[in-house]
Short mmCIF file of N, CA and C in Angstrom, two decimals:
data_model
loop_
_atom_site.label_atom_id
_atom_site.label_comp_id
_atom_site.label_asym_id
_atom_site.label_seq_id
_atom_site.Cartn_x
_atom_site.Cartn_y
_atom_site.Cartn_z
N MET A 11 125.85 283.27 227.68
CA MET A 11 126.86 282.29 227.32
C MET A 11 127.95 282.93 226.44
N LEU A 12 127.52 283.70 225.46
CA LEU A 12 128.47 284.37 224.57
C LEU A 12 129.33 285.37 225.33
N VAL A 13 128.76 285.96 226.37
CA VAL A 13 129.50 286.94 227.16
C VAL A 13 130.65 286.26 227.90
N LYS A 14 130.46 285.01 228.34
CA LYS A 14 131.52 284.30 229.06
C LYS A 14 132.63 283.84 228.11
N VAL A 15 132.29 283.55 226.87
CA VAL A 15 133.26 283.05 225.91
C VAL A 15 134.02 284.18 225.23
N LEU A 16 133.42 285.33 225.10
CA LEU A 16 134.00 286.45 224.36
C LEU A 16 135.38 286.88 224.86
N PRO A 17 135.66 286.94 226.16
CA PRO A 17 137.01 287.32 226.59
C PRO A 17 138.09 286.34 226.13
N TYR A 18 137.74 285.07 226.05
CA TYR A 18 138.72 284.08 225.59
C TYR A 18 139.04 284.24 224.11
N LEU A 19 138.06 284.66 223.33
CA LEU A 19 138.28 284.83 221.90
C LEU A 19 139.18 286.02 221.59
N ASN A 20 139.30 286.95 222.52
CA ASN A 20 140.19 288.10 222.34
C ASN A 20 141.61 287.81 222.81
N ASN A 21 141.81 286.72 223.53
CA ASN A 21 143.12 286.36 224.05
C ASN A 21 143.92 285.65 222.95
N ARG A 22 145.06 286.22 222.57
CA ARG A 22 145.82 285.66 221.47
C ARG A 22 146.49 284.34 221.84
N TYR A 23 146.81 284.12 223.12
CA TYR A 23 147.40 282.86 223.54
C TYR A 23 146.38 281.72 223.43
N PHE A 24 145.16 282.03 223.82
CA PHE A 24 144.09 281.04 223.70
C PHE A 24 143.85 280.69 222.23
N LEU A 25 143.80 281.70 221.38
CA LEU A 25 143.57 281.46 219.96
C LEU A 25 144.72 280.68 219.32
N THR A 26 145.94 281.00 219.73
CA THR A 26 147.10 280.27 219.22
C THR A 26 147.06 278.81 219.66
N GLY A 27 146.76 278.59 220.93
CA GLY A 27 146.65 277.23 221.44
C GLY A 27 145.53 276.45 220.77
N LEU A 28 144.40 277.11 220.57
CA LEU A 28 143.27 276.46 219.90
C LEU A 28 143.62 276.11 218.46
N GLY A 29 144.27 277.03 217.78
CA GLY A 29 144.71 276.76 216.41
C GLY A 29 145.70 275.61 216.34
N PHE A 30 146.62 275.59 217.30
CA PHE A 30 147.59 274.50 217.37
C PHE A 30 146.91 273.16 217.59
N LEU A 31 145.95 273.10 218.52
CA LEU A 31 145.23 271.86 218.77
C LEU A 31 144.43 271.40 217.55
N ILE A 32 143.81 272.33 216.87
CA ILE A 32 143.05 271.97 215.66
C ILE A 32 144.01 271.44 214.59
N TRP A 33 145.14 272.12 214.43
CA TRP A 33 146.12 271.67 213.43
C TRP A 33 146.63 270.27 213.74
N ILE A 34 147.01 270.03 214.99
CA ILE A 34 147.52 268.72 215.39
C ILE A 34 146.44 267.65 215.27
N SER A 35 145.20 268.00 215.59
CA SER A 35 144.12 267.02 215.59
C SER A 35 143.69 266.60 214.20
N PHE A 36 143.68 267.50 213.24
CA PHE A 36 143.06 267.19 211.95
C PHE A 36 143.98 267.33 210.74
N PHE A 37 144.95 268.23 210.76
CA PHE A 37 145.70 268.52 209.55
C PHE A 37 147.13 268.02 209.55
N ASP A 38 147.63 267.59 210.67
CA ASP A 38 149.01 267.13 210.76
C ASP A 38 149.15 265.75 210.12
N ARG A 39 150.37 265.36 209.84
CA ARG A 39 150.62 264.05 209.24
C ARG A 39 150.24 262.92 210.20
N ASN A 40 150.35 263.15 211.49
CA ASN A 40 150.01 262.15 212.50
C ASN A 40 148.74 262.55 213.24
N ASP A 41 147.69 262.86 212.51
CA ASP A 41 146.44 263.29 213.14
C ASP A 41 145.74 262.11 213.81
N PHE A 42 144.64 262.40 214.47
CA PHE A 42 143.92 261.37 215.23
C PHE A 42 143.40 260.25 214.33
N ILE A 43 142.87 260.59 213.18
CA ILE A 43 142.29 259.58 212.30
C ILE A 43 143.37 258.63 211.79
N THR A 44 144.50 259.18 211.39
CA THR A 44 145.60 258.35 210.91
C THR A 44 146.14 257.46 212.03
N THR A 45 146.29 258.02 213.20
CA THR A 45 146.77 257.25 214.35
C THR A 45 145.81 256.12 214.68
N TRP A 46 144.52 256.39 214.64
CA TRP A 46 143.51 255.37 214.93
C TRP A 46 143.55 254.26 213.87
N THR A 47 143.71 254.65 212.60
CA THR A 47 143.80 253.66 211.52
C THR A 47 145.03 252.78 211.70
N TYR A 48 146.16 253.39 212.00
CA TYR A 48 147.38 252.62 212.23
C TYR A 48 147.24 251.68 213.43
N SER A 49 146.54 252.13 214.45
CA SER A 49 146.32 251.30 215.63
C SER A 49 145.50 250.06 215.27
N LYS A 50 144.46 250.26 214.46
CA LYS A 50 143.63 249.12 214.03
C LYS A 50 144.45 248.14 213.18
N LYS A 51 145.27 248.67 212.28
CA LYS A 51 146.10 247.82 211.44
C LYS A 51 147.10 247.04 212.29
N LEU A 52 147.66 247.70 213.29
CA LEU A 52 148.63 247.06 214.17
C LEU A 52 147.98 245.90 214.92
N LYS A 53 146.77 246.10 215.43
CA LYS A 53 146.08 245.01 216.13
C LYS A 53 145.81 243.84 215.20
N THR A 54 145.42 244.13 213.96
CA THR A 54 145.16 243.06 213.00
C THR A 54 146.43 242.29 212.67
N VAL A 55 147.52 243.01 212.48
CA VAL A 55 148.79 242.36 212.15
C VAL A 55 149.29 241.54 213.34
N GLN A 56 149.08 242.02 214.55
CA GLN A 56 149.49 241.26 215.72
C GLN A 56 148.69 239.97 215.85
N LYS A 57 147.40 240.02 215.53
CA LYS A 57 146.58 238.80 215.56
C LYS A 57 147.06 237.81 214.50
N GLU A 58 147.38 238.32 213.31
CA GLU A 58 147.89 237.44 212.26
C GLU A 58 149.23 236.83 212.67
N LYS A 59 150.07 237.63 213.30
CA LYS A 59 151.37 237.13 213.74
C LYS A 59 151.19 236.01 214.76
N LEU A 60 150.27 236.20 215.69
CA LEU A 60 150.01 235.16 216.69
C LEU A 60 149.50 233.90 216.02
N HIS A 61 148.61 234.05 215.04
CA HIS A 61 148.07 232.90 214.31
C HIS A 61 149.19 232.14 213.61
N TYR A 62 150.08 232.85 212.94
CA TYR A 62 151.17 232.20 212.22
C TYR A 62 152.19 231.57 213.17
N GLU A 63 152.42 232.20 214.31
CA GLU A 63 153.34 231.61 215.29
C GLU A 63 152.79 230.30 215.83
N GLU A 64 151.48 230.23 216.06
CA GLU A 64 150.87 228.99 216.51
C GLU A 64 150.99 227.91 215.43
N GLY A 65 150.80 228.30 214.18
CA GLY A 65 150.96 227.35 213.08
C GLY A 65 152.39 226.84 212.98
N ILE A 66 153.35 227.73 213.19
CA ILE A 66 154.76 227.33 213.15
C ILE A 66 155.06 226.32 214.25
N LYS A 67 154.54 226.57 215.45
CA LYS A 67 154.75 225.63 216.55
C LYS A 67 154.17 224.27 216.22
N LEU A 68 152.97 224.26 215.65
CA LEU A 68 152.32 223.00 215.29
C LEU A 68 153.14 222.26 214.24
N HIS A 69 153.60 222.96 213.22
CA HIS A 69 154.36 222.31 212.17
C HIS A 69 155.74 221.85 212.64
N LYS A 70 156.34 222.60 213.55
CA LYS A 70 157.62 222.15 214.11
C LYS A 70 157.44 220.86 214.90
N ALA A 71 156.33 220.78 215.65
CA ALA A 71 156.06 219.56 216.41
C ALA A 71 155.82 218.38 215.47
N GLN A 72 155.08 218.62 214.39
CA GLN A 72 154.85 217.55 213.41
C GLN A 72 156.15 217.12 212.76
N LEU A 73 157.00 218.07 212.42
CA LEU A 73 158.28 217.75 211.80
C LEU A 73 159.16 216.95 212.75
N GLN A 74 159.18 217.34 214.00
CA GLN A 74 159.96 216.60 215.00
C GLN A 74 159.42 215.18 215.14
N ASP A 75 158.10 215.04 215.10
CA ASP A 75 157.47 213.72 215.19
C ASP A 75 157.85 212.87 213.98
N LEU A 76 157.89 213.47 212.79
CA LEU A 76 158.25 212.72 211.59
C LEU A 76 159.71 212.30 211.60
N HIS A 77 160.57 213.13 212.15
CA HIS A 77 161.99 212.79 212.22
C HIS A 77 162.29 211.78 213.33
N SER A 78 161.38 211.61 214.27
CA SER A 78 161.67 210.76 215.42
C SER A 78 161.62 209.28 215.08
N SER A 79 160.71 208.85 214.21
CA SER A 79 160.65 207.42 213.90
C SER A 79 160.18 207.20 212.47
N LYS A 80 160.59 206.06 211.95
CA LYS A 80 160.25 205.71 210.58
C LYS A 80 158.76 205.36 210.46
N GLU A 81 158.19 204.80 211.52
CA GLU A 81 156.77 204.43 211.49
C GLU A 81 155.88 205.67 211.37
N ASN A 82 156.25 206.72 212.09
CA ASN A 82 155.47 207.96 211.99
C ASN A 82 155.56 208.57 210.60
N LEU A 83 156.74 208.48 210.00
CA LEU A 83 156.91 209.00 208.64
C LEU A 83 156.07 208.21 207.65
N GLU A 84 156.07 206.89 207.80
CA GLU A 84 155.27 206.05 206.90
C GLU A 84 153.78 206.32 207.09
N LYS A 85 153.35 206.46 208.32
CA LYS A 85 151.94 206.75 208.60
C LYS A 85 151.53 208.09 207.98
N TYR A 86 152.38 209.09 208.11
CA TYR A 86 152.08 210.40 207.54
C TYR A 86 151.99 210.32 206.01
N ALA A 87 152.93 209.61 205.40
CA ALA A 87 152.93 209.49 203.94
C ALA A 87 151.69 208.75 203.45
N ARG A 88 151.27 207.73 204.16
CA ARG A 88 150.07 206.99 203.77
C ARG A 88 148.82 207.84 203.92
N GLU A 89 148.73 208.60 205.00
CA GLU A 89 147.52 209.39 205.25
C GLU A 89 147.44 210.63 204.36
N GLN A 90 148.53 211.32 204.20
CA GLN A 90 148.49 212.60 203.49
C GLN A 90 148.63 212.45 201.98
N TYR A 91 149.45 211.52 201.55
CA TYR A 91 149.77 211.42 200.12
C TYR A 91 149.24 210.14 199.47
N ASN A 92 148.49 209.35 200.24
CA ASN A 92 147.89 208.10 199.74
C ASN A 92 148.92 207.17 199.11
N LEU A 93 150.07 207.08 199.73
CA LEU A 93 151.10 206.18 199.24
C LEU A 93 150.80 204.77 199.71
N LYS A 94 151.31 203.80 198.96
CA LYS A 94 151.06 202.40 199.31
C LYS A 94 152.30 201.59 199.01
N LYS A 95 152.33 200.39 199.58
CA LYS A 95 153.43 199.47 199.33
C LYS A 95 153.12 198.68 198.06
N GLU A 96 154.12 197.96 197.58
CA GLU A 96 153.91 197.13 196.39
C GLU A 96 152.92 196.02 196.72
N ASN A 97 152.12 195.65 195.74
CA ASN A 97 151.12 194.59 195.87
C ASN A 97 150.13 194.89 196.99
N GLU A 98 149.78 196.12 197.13
CA GLU A 98 148.83 196.51 198.17
C GLU A 98 147.76 197.37 197.52
N ASP A 99 146.52 197.12 197.87
CA ASP A 99 145.41 197.92 197.36
C ASP A 99 144.92 198.84 198.46
N VAL A 100 144.66 200.08 198.08
CA VAL A 100 144.17 201.07 199.04
C VAL A 100 142.80 201.53 198.55
N PHE A 101 141.83 201.47 199.44
CA PHE A 101 140.48 201.92 199.12
C PHE A 101 140.20 203.20 199.90
N LEU A 102 139.86 204.25 199.17
CA LEU A 102 139.54 205.52 199.80
C LEU A 102 138.03 205.64 199.90
N ILE A 103 137.55 205.95 201.07
CA ILE A 103 136.12 206.15 201.30
C ILE A 103 135.89 207.64 201.43
N VAL A 104 135.12 208.19 200.50
CA VAL A 104 134.84 209.61 200.48
C VAL A 104 133.43 209.83 201.01
N GLU A 105 133.31 210.58 202.08
CA GLU A 105 132.00 210.88 202.65
C GLU A 105 131.45 212.13 202.00
N LYS A 106 130.13 212.09 201.75
CA LYS A 106 129.48 213.25 201.14
C LYS A 106 128.73 214.05 202.16
#
């Protein structure tokens, strides 16, 4: 096995290429580990972006619904902020 590899180790082009590949793979600023880490971060950020875009769509739809009619606005205010009219009692039932 060593006899087959020995001629390649004497070839300066092979050694230069091997050194270049090792340098690019491990010691360069854009080595494999850094590239892999950036790829993982990119996937995570893209998932977060998708999550926030879905939330924006939902909130835009809710906002449009609130602007469409006064009844929807009143319903939202009563449900979310526990608002009430004058001379009206509101009983909140809290489930445990």
